[in-house]
Coordinates of C-alpha atoms in Angstrom, one line a residue:
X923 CA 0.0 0.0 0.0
X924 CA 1.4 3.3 -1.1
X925 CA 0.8 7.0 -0.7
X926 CA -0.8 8.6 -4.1
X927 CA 2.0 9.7 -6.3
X928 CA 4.7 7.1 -5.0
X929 CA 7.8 8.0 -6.8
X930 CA 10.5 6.0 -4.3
X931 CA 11.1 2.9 -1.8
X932 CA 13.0 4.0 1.1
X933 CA 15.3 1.0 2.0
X934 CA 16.1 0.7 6.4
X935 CA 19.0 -1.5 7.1
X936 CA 19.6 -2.5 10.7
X937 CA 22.8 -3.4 11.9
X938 CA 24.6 -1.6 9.5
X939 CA 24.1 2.0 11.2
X940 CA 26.3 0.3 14.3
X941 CA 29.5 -0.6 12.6
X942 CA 32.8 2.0 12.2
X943 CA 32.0 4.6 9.5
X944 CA 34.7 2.6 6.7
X945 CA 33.0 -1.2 7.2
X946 CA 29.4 0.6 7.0
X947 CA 30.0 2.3 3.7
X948 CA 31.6 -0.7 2.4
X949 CA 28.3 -2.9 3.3
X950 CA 25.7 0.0 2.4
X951 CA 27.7 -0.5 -1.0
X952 CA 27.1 -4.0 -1.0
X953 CA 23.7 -3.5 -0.4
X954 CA 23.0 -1.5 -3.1
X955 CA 24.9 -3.5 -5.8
X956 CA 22.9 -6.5 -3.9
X957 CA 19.7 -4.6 -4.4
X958 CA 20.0 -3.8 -8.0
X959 CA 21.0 -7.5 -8.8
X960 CA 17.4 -8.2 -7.5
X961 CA 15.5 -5.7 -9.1
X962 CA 17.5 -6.8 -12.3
X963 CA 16.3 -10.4 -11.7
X964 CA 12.5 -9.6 -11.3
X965 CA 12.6 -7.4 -14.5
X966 CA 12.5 -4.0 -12.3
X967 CA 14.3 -0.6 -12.7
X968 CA 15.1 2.2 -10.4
X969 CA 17.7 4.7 -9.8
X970 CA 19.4 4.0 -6.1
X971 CA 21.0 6.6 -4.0
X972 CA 22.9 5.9 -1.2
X973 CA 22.9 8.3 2.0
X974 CA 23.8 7.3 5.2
X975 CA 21.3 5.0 7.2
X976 CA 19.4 4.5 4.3
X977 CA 18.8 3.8 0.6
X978 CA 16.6 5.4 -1.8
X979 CA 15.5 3.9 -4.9
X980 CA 14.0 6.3 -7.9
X981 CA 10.8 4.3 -9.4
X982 CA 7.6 4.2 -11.2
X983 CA 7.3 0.7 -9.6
X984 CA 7.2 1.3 -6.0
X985 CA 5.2 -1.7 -4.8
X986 CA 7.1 -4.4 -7.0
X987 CA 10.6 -2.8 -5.7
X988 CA 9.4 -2.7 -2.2
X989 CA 8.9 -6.4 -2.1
X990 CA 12.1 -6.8 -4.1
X991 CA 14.0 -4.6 -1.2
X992 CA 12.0 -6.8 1.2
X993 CA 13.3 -10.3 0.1
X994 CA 17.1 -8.7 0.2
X995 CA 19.0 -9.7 3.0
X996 CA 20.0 -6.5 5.2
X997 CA 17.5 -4.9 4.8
X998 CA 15.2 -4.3 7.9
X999 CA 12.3 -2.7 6.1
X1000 CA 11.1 -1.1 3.0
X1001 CA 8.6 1.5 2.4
X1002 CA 6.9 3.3 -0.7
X1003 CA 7.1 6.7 -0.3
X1004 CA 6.2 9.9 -2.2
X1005 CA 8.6 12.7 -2.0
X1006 CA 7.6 16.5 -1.2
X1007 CA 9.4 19.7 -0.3
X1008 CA 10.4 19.9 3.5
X1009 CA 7.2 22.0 4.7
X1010 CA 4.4 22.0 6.8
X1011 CA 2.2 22.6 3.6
X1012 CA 3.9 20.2 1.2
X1013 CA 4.1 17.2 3.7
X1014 CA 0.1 18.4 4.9
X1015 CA -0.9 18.0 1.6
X1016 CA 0.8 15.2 1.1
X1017 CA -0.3 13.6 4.3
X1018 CA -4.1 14.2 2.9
X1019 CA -4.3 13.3 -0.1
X1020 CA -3.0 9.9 0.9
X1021 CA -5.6 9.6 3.6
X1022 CA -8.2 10.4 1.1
X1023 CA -6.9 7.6 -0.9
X1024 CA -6.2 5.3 2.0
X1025 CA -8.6 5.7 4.8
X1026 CA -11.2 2.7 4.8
X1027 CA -12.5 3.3 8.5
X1028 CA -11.4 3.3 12.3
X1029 CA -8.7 5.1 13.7
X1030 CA -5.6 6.5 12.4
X1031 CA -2.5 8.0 13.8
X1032 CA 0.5 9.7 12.3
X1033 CA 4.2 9.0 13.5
X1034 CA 6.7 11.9 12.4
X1035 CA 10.6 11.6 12.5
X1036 CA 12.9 15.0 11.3
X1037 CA 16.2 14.5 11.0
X1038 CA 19.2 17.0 11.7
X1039 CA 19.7 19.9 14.0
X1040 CA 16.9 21.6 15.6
X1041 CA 17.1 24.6 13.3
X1042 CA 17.4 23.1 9.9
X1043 CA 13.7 23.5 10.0
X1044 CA 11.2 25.8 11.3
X1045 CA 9.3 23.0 13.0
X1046 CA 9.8 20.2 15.2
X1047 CA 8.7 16.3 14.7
X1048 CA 5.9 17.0 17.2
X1049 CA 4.1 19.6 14.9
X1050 CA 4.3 17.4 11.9
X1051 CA 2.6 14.8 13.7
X1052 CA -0.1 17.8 15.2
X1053 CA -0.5 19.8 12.0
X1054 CA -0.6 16.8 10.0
X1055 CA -2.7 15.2 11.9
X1056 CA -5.1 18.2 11.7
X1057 CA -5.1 17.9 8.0
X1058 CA -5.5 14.0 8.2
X1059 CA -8.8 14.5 10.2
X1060 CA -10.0 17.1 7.7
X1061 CA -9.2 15.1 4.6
X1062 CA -11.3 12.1 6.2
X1063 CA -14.0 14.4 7.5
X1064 CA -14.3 15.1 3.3
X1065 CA -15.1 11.9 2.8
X1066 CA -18.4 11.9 4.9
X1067 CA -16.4 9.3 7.7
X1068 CA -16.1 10.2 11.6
X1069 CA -12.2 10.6 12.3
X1070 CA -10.6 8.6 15.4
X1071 CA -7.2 9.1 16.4
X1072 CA -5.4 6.1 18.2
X1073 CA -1.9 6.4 18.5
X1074 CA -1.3 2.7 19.9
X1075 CA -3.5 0.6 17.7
X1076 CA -4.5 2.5 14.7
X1077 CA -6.4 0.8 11.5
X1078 CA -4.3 3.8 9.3
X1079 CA -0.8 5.0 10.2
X1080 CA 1.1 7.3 8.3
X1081 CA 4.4 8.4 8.6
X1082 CA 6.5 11.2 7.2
X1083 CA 10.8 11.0 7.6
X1084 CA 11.5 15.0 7.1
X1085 CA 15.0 15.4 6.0
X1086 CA 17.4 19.2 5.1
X1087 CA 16.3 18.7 1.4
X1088 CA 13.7 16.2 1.1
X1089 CA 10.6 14.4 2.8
X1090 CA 8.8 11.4 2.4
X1091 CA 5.7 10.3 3.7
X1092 CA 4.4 6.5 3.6
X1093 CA 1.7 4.7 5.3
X1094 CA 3.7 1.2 5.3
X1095 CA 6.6 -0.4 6.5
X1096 CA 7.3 -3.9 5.1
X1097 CA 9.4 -6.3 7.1
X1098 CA 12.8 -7.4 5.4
X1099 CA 15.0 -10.3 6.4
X1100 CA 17.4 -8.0 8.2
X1101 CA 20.3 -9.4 9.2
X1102 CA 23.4 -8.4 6.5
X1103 CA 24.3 -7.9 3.5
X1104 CA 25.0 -11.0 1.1
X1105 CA 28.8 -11.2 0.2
X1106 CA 30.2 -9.3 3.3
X1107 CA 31.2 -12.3 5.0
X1108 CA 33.4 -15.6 3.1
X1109 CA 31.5 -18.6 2.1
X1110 CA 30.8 -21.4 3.6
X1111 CA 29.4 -24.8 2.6
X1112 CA 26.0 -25.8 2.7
X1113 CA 25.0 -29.7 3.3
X1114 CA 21.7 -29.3 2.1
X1115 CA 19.4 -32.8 1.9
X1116 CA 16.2 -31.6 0.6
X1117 CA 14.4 -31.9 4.0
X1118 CA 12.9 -28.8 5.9
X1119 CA 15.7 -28.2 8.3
X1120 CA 19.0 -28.0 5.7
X1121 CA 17.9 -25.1 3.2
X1122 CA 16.8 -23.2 6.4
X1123 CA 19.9 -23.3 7.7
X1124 CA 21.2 -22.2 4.7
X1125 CA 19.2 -19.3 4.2
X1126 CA 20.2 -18.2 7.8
X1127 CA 23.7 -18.1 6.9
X1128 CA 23.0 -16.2 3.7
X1129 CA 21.1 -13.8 6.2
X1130 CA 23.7 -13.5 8.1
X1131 CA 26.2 -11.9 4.9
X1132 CA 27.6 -15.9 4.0
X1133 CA 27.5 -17.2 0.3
X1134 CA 26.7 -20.7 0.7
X1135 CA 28.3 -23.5 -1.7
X1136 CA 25.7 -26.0 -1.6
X1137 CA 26.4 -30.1 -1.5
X1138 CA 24.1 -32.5 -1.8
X1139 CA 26.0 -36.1 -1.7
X1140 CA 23.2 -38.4 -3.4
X1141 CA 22.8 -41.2 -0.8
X1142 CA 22.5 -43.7 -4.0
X1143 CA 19.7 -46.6 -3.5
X1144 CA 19.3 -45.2 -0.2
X1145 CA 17.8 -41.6 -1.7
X1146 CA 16.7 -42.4 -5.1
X1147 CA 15.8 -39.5 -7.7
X1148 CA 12.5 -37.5 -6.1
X1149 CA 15.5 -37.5 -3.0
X1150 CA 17.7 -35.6 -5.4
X1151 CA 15.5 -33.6 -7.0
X1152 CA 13.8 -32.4 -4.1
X1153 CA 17.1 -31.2 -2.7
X1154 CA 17.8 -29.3 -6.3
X1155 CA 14.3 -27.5 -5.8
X1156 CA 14.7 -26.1 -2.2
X1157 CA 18.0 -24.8 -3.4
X1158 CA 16.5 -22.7 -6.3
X1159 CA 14.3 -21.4 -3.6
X1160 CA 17.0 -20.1 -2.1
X1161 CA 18.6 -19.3 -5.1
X1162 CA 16.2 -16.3 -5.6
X1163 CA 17.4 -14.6 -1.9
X1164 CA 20.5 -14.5 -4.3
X1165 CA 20.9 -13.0 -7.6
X1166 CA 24.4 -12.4 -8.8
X1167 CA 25.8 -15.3 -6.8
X1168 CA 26.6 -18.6 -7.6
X1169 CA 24.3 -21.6 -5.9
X1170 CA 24.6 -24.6 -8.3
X1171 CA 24.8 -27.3 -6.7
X1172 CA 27.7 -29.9 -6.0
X1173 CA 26.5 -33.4 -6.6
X1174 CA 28.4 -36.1 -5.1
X1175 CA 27.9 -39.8 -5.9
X1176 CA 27.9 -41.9 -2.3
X1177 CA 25.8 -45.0 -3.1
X1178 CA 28.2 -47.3 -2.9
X1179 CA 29.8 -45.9 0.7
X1180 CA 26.0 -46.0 1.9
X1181 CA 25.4 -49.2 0.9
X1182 CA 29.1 -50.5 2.5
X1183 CA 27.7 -48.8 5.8
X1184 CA 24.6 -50.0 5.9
X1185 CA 25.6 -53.8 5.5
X1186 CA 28.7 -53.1 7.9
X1187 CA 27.3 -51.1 10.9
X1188 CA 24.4 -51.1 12.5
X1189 CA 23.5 -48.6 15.2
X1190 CA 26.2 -46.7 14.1
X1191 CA 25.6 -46.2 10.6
X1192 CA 24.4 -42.8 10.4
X1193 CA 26.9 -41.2 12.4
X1194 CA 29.8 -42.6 10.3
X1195 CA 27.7 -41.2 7.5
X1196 CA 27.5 -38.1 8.7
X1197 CA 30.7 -37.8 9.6
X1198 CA 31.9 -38.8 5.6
X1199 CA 29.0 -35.9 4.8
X1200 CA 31.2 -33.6 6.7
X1201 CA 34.8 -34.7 5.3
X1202 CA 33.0 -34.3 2.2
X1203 CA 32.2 -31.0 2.6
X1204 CA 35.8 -29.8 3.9
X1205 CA 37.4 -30.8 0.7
X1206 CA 34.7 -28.8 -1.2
X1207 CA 35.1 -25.9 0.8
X1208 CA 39.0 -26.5 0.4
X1209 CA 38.8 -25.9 -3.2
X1210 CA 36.3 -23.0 -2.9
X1211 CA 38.5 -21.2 0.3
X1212 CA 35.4 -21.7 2.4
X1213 CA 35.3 -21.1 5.9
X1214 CA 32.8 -23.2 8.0
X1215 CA 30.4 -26.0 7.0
X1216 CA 26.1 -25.4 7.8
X1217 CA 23.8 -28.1 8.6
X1218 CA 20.5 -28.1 9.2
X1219 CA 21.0 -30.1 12.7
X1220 CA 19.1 -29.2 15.8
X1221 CA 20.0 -31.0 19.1
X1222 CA 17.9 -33.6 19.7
X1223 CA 15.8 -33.8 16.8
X1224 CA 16.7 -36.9 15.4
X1225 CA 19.1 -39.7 17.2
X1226 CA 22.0 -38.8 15.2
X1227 CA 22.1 -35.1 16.5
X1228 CA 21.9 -35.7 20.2
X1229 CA 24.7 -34.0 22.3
X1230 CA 26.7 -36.4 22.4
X1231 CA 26.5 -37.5 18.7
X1232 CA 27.3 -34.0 17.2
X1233 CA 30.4 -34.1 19.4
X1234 CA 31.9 -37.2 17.5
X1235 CA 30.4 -36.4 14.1
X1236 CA 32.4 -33.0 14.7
X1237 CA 35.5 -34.5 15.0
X1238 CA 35.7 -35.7 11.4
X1239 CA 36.2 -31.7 10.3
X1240 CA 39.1 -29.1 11.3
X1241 CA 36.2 -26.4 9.6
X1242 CA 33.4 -25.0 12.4
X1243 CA 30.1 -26.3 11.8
X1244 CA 27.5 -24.0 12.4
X1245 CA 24.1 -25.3 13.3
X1246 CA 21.9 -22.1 13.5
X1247 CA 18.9 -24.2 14.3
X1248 CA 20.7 -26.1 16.6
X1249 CA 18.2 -24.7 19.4
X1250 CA 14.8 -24.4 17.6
X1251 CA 12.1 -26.5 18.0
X1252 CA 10.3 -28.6 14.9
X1253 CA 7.7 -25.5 14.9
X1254 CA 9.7 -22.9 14.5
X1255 CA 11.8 -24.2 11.8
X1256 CA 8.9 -25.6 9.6
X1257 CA 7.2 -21.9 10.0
X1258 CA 10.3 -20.2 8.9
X1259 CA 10.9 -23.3 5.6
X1260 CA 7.0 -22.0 4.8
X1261 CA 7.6 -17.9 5.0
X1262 CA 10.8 -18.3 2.9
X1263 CA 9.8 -21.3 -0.1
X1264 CA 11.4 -23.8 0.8
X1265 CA 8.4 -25.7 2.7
X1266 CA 6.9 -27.3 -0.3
X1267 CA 10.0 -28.9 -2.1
X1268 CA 10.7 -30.6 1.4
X1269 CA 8.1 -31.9 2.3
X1270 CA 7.8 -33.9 -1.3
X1271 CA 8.0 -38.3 0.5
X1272 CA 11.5 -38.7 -1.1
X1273 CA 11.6 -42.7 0.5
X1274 CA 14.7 -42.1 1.7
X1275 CA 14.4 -43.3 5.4
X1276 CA 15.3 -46.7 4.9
X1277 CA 19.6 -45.7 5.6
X1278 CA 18.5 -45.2 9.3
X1279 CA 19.0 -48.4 11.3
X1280 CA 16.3 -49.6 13.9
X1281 CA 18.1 -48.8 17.7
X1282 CA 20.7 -46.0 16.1
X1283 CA 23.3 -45.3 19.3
X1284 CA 22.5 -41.6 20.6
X1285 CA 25.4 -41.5 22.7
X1286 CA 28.1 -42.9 21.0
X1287 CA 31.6 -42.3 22.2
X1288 CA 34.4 -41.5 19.1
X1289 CA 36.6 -43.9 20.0
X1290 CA 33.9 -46.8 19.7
X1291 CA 33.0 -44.9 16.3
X1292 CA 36.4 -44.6 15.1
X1293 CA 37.1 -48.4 15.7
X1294 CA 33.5 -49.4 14.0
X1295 CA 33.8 -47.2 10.7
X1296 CA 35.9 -48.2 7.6
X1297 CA 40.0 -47.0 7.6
X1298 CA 39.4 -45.7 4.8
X1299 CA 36.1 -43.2 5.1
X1300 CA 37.6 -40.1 4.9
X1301 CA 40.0 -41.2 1.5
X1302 CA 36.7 -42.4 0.1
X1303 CA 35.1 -39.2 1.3
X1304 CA 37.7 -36.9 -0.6
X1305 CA 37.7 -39.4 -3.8
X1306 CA 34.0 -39.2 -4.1
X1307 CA 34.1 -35.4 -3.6
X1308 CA 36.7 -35.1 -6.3
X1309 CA 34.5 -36.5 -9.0
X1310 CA 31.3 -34.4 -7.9
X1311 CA 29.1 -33.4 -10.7
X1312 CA 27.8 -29.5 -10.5
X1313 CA 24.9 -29.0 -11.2
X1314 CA 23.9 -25.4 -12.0
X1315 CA 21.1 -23.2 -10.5
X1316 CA 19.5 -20.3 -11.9
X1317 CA 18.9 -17.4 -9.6

């Protein structure tokens, strides 16, 4: 929803504004090359200006860029705004005209911000938000309706950001990602299996400024092809957070080691596996100067990622493993798989439980591991990684 007129999306980062003055230009910059590769991959132009705190982008599609900005990570929240002279009458008018367009009953409210010294303007914040409100009740009165105010719960708000040379008023803020932007922090590499949790976990590294190099090692028999290509769709979900940055996939062919595990161990079976998961992905990120290795693992959630089995499935990497839903419930991560895509593709019965042995151990001790799983895991690990197949993904 957008004020009459809309000629620009204002862009709020969060974070951002906190870091030294040299590392916040650098990521604002990023931001705004990152910005304009989405509105490039949705078929959308606009002029953007950088000024401190905030971005500005210069459109006759205000609505379409605002959900744009809103899928970028960084950015906090997005408005469409029209753009008026720094006065009482401009932003008055302003603020009328889009309540005449707006208003569809109840109460309304309006929140003012002016930026800069005291005397830059003849006016405070607090008599924007009086004399525009005063012009607010007028314009609804003109439409035959009884005004309300409510400042805490109103059914309208409208806000005006007065600046030195500019001001803009909007009547919504649309939630971002937050978080930072993509590309100001190194890669790391993403073990992504098609299920709900691993392309979550993903996508909150992305959030969090990391390029992820996905890896999907294809568990052979065990998986089968609607295991594969399930894992292929979540990451093109994904893929759209990311225009301008490389997500094909790297496909790595372990139906032979899953079948040698699964006729040689028992209860132990899927930690050895996921520990040759994780040697897999070192030499990957090796050759891609990666820094860390996501999963989509929460403690407890399944027998293999109990306390004590994360401990000695670690120990088959020198690289951190991050686990950023290592603390979330089943809920939580499901709602978050449905806001950002990647529910449906998951959620497609793959058949590929049958790896998973009746009693798995869930507290397994490394040593016993070490002595149970093949000498040679780790060589077969790195030989099955060097003859990956790469599959690419279009953003």
């Amino acid at each position: 929803m957008h004020p009459p007129d809309a000629d620009t999306v204002l862009v709020r980062h969060g974070e951002l504004g906190v870091k030294s003055e040299q590392v916040r230009r650098k990521m604002e910059a990023r931001l705004a090359d990152n910005l304009a590769a989405m509105l490039d991959a949705r078929g959308l132009s606009g002029t953007i200006e950088q000024r401190r705190n905030r971005l500005f982008v210069h459109t006759d599609r205000p609505d379409d860029v605002t959900a744009a900005a809103a899928d970028t990570f960084g950015v906090a929240s997005a408005s469409p705004v029209v753009t008026v002279d720094p006065t009482l009458d401009a932003i008055e008018a302003a603020l009328a005209a889009t309540a005449r367009e707006r208003y569809e009953g109840g109460a309304f409210a309006v929140d003012a911000r002016r930026a800069g010294p005291a005397d830059q303007h003849p006016f405070s914040s607090t008599d924007i938000e009086s004399e525009g409100g005063a012009a607010v009740w007028d314009a609804i009165e003109s439409l035959g309706e009884t005004p309300t105010v409510d400042l805490d719960d109103p059914d309208l708000e409208l806000f005006v950001e007065c600046r030195a040379d500019q001001a803009y008023v909007f009547c919504e803020k649309r939630g971002g990602p937050g978080g930072l932007p993509l590309g100001t922090q190194r890669p790391v590499v993403a073990l992504v299996s098609g299920g709900i949790d691993s392309p979550v976990a993903a996508w909150k590294l992305m959030k969090r400024g990391a390029p992820v190099i996905p890896v999907y090692v294809d568990l052979g028999d065990y998986g089968g092809p609607d295991h594969r290509a399930r894992a292929l769709s979540t990451v093109e979900a994904l893929a759209a957070y990311a225009p301008g940055y490389d997500l094909s996939v790297h496909v790595v062919d372990a139906g032979d080691v899953v079948a040698d595990l699964a006729e040689s161990l028992d209860s132990l079976r899927m930690l050895a596996l996921r520990r040759f998961m994780l040697a897999v992905a070192e030499t990957v990120a090796d050759e891609h100067e990666a820094v860390g290795i996501v999963t989509g693992e929460a403690i407890g959630q399944k027998s293999s990622q109990t306390s004590a089995n994360v401990a000695v499935t670690d120990a088959a990497t020198t690289l951190p493993v991050h686990r950023p839903n290592l603390t979330a419930d089943k809920a939580e991560i499901t709602d978050l798989a449905r806001d950002i895509g990647t529910f449906e593709d998951s959620t497609i019965d793959a058949g590929c439980n049958r790896v998973a042995p009746s009693y798995p151990e869930t507290n397994a001790s490394l040593d016993r591991l070490r002595a149970a799983e093949p000498d040679d895991l780790f060589d077969r690990a790195a030989a099955c990684a060097e003859t990956r197949d790469v599959v690419p993904i279009e953003s």
